[in-house]
CSV table of C-alpha atoms in Angstrom, one decimal:
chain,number,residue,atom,x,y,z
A,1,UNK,CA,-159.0,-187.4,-1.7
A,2,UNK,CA,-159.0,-188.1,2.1
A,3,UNK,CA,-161.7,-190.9,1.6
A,4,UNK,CA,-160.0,-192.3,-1.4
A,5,UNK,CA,-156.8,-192.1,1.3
A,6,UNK,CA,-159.0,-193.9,3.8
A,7,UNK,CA,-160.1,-196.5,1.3
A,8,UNK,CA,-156.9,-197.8,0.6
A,9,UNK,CA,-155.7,-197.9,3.9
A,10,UNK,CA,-158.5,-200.2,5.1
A,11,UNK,CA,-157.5,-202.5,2.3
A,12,UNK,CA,-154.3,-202.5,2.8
A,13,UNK,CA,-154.9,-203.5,6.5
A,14,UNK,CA,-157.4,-205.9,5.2
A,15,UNK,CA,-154.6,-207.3,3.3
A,16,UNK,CA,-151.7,-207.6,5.3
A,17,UNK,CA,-153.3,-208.8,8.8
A,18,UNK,CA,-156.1,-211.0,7.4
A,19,UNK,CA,-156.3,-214.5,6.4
A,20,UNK,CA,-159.0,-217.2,5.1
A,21,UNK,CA,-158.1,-220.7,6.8
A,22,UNK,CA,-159.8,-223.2,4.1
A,23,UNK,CA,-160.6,-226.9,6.5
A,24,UNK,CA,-159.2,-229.8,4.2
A,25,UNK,CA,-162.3,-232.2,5.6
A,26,UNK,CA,-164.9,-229.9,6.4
A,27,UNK,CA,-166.4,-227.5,4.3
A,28,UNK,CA,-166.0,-224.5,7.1
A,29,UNK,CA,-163.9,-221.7,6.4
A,30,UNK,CA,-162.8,-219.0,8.6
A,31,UNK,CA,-161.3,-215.5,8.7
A,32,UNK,CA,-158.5,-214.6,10.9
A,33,UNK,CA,-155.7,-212.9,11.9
A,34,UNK,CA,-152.3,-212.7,11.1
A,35,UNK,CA,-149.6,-211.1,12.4
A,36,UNK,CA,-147.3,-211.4,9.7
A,37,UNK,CA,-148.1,-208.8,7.0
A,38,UNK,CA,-146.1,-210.0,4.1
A,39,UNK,CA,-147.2,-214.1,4.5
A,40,UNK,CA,-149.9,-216.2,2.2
A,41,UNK,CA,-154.0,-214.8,2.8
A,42,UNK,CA,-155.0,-218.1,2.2
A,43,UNK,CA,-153.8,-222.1,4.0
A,44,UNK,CA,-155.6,-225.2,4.2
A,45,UNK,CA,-155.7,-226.5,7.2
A,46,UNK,CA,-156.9,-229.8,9.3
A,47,UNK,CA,-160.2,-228.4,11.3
A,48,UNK,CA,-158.7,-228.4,14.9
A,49,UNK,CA,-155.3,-226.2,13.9
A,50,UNK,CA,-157.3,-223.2,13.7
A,51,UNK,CA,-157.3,-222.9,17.6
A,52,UNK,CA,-154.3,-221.1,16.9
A,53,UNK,CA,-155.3,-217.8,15.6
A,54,UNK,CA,-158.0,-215.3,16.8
A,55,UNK,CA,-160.8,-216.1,14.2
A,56,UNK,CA,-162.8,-213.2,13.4
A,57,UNK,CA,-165.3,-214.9,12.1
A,58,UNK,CA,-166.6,-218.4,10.1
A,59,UNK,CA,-169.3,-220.0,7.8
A,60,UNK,CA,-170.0,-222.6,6.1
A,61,UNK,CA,-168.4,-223.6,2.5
A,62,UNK,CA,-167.7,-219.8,1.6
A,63,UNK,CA,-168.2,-216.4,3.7
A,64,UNK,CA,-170.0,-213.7,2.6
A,65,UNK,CA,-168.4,-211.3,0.9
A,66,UNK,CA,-165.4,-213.5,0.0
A,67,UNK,CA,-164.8,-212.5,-3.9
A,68,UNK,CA,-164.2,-208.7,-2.8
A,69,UNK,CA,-161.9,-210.2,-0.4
A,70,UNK,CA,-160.4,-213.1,-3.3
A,71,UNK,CA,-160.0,-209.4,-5.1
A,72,UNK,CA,-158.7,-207.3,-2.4
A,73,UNK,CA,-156.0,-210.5,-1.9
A,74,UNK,CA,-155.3,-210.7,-5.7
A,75,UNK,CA,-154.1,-206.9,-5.9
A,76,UNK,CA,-150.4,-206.8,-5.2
A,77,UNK,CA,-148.9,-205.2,-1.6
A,78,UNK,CA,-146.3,-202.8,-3.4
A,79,UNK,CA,-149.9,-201.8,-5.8
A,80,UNK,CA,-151.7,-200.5,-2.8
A,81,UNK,CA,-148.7,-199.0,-0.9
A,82,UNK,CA,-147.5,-197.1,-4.0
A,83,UNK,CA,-151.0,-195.4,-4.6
A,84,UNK,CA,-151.1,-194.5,-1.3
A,85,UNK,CA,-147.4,-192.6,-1.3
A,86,UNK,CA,-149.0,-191.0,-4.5
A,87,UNK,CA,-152.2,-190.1,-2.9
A,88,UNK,CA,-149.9,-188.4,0.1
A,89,UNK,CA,-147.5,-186.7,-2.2
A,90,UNK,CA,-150.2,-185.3,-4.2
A,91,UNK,CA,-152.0,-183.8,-0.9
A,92,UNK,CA,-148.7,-182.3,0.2
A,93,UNK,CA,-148.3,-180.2,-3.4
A,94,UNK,CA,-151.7,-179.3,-3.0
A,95,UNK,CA,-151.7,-177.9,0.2
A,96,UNK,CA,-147.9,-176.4,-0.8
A,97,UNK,CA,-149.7,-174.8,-3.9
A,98,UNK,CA,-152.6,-173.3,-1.3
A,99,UNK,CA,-149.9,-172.2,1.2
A,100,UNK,CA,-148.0,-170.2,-1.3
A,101,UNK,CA,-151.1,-168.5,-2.7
């Protein structure tokens, strides 16, 4: 349960502080970050505006990786945070249930 915990924590951070800037005349895209959690994980953008973030990293016409990230994106915020109170309240009965035994 604490890696499943773990899990969606790093995809919740994934989430909310990451963002794939798409160029509009160049087919390079990059990943950066964001600082606002709750705003749009993907813009189109002319090629020199992405000066303004801290680029984690870039490739040509599509990153690695990027469906598990076009799913990570596609899975609601409230989705990930709810599983994750779950997961928490379920360790906290457990470990009341283990305490009182």
């Amino acid at each position: 349960m604490k890696l499943l915990k773990i899990l969606i924590i790093i995809l919740l951070v994934i989430k909310c502080f990451t963002k794939i800037l798409i160029c509009q005349d160049d087919p390079t895209v990059f990943m950066v970050l964001k600082l606002n959690p709750i705003s749009e994980n993907y813009s189109y953008i002319n090629y020199l505006s992405h000066n303004s973030y801290y680029v984690l990293f870039t490739d040509e016409n599509e990153m690695i990786g990027q469906n598990i990230l076009n799913f990570i994106y596609e899975i609601p915020l409230i989705l990930y945070i709810s599983i994750l109170l779950v997961l928490i309240f379920l360790n906290i009965k457990i470990q009341k249930i283990m305490y009182n035994s």
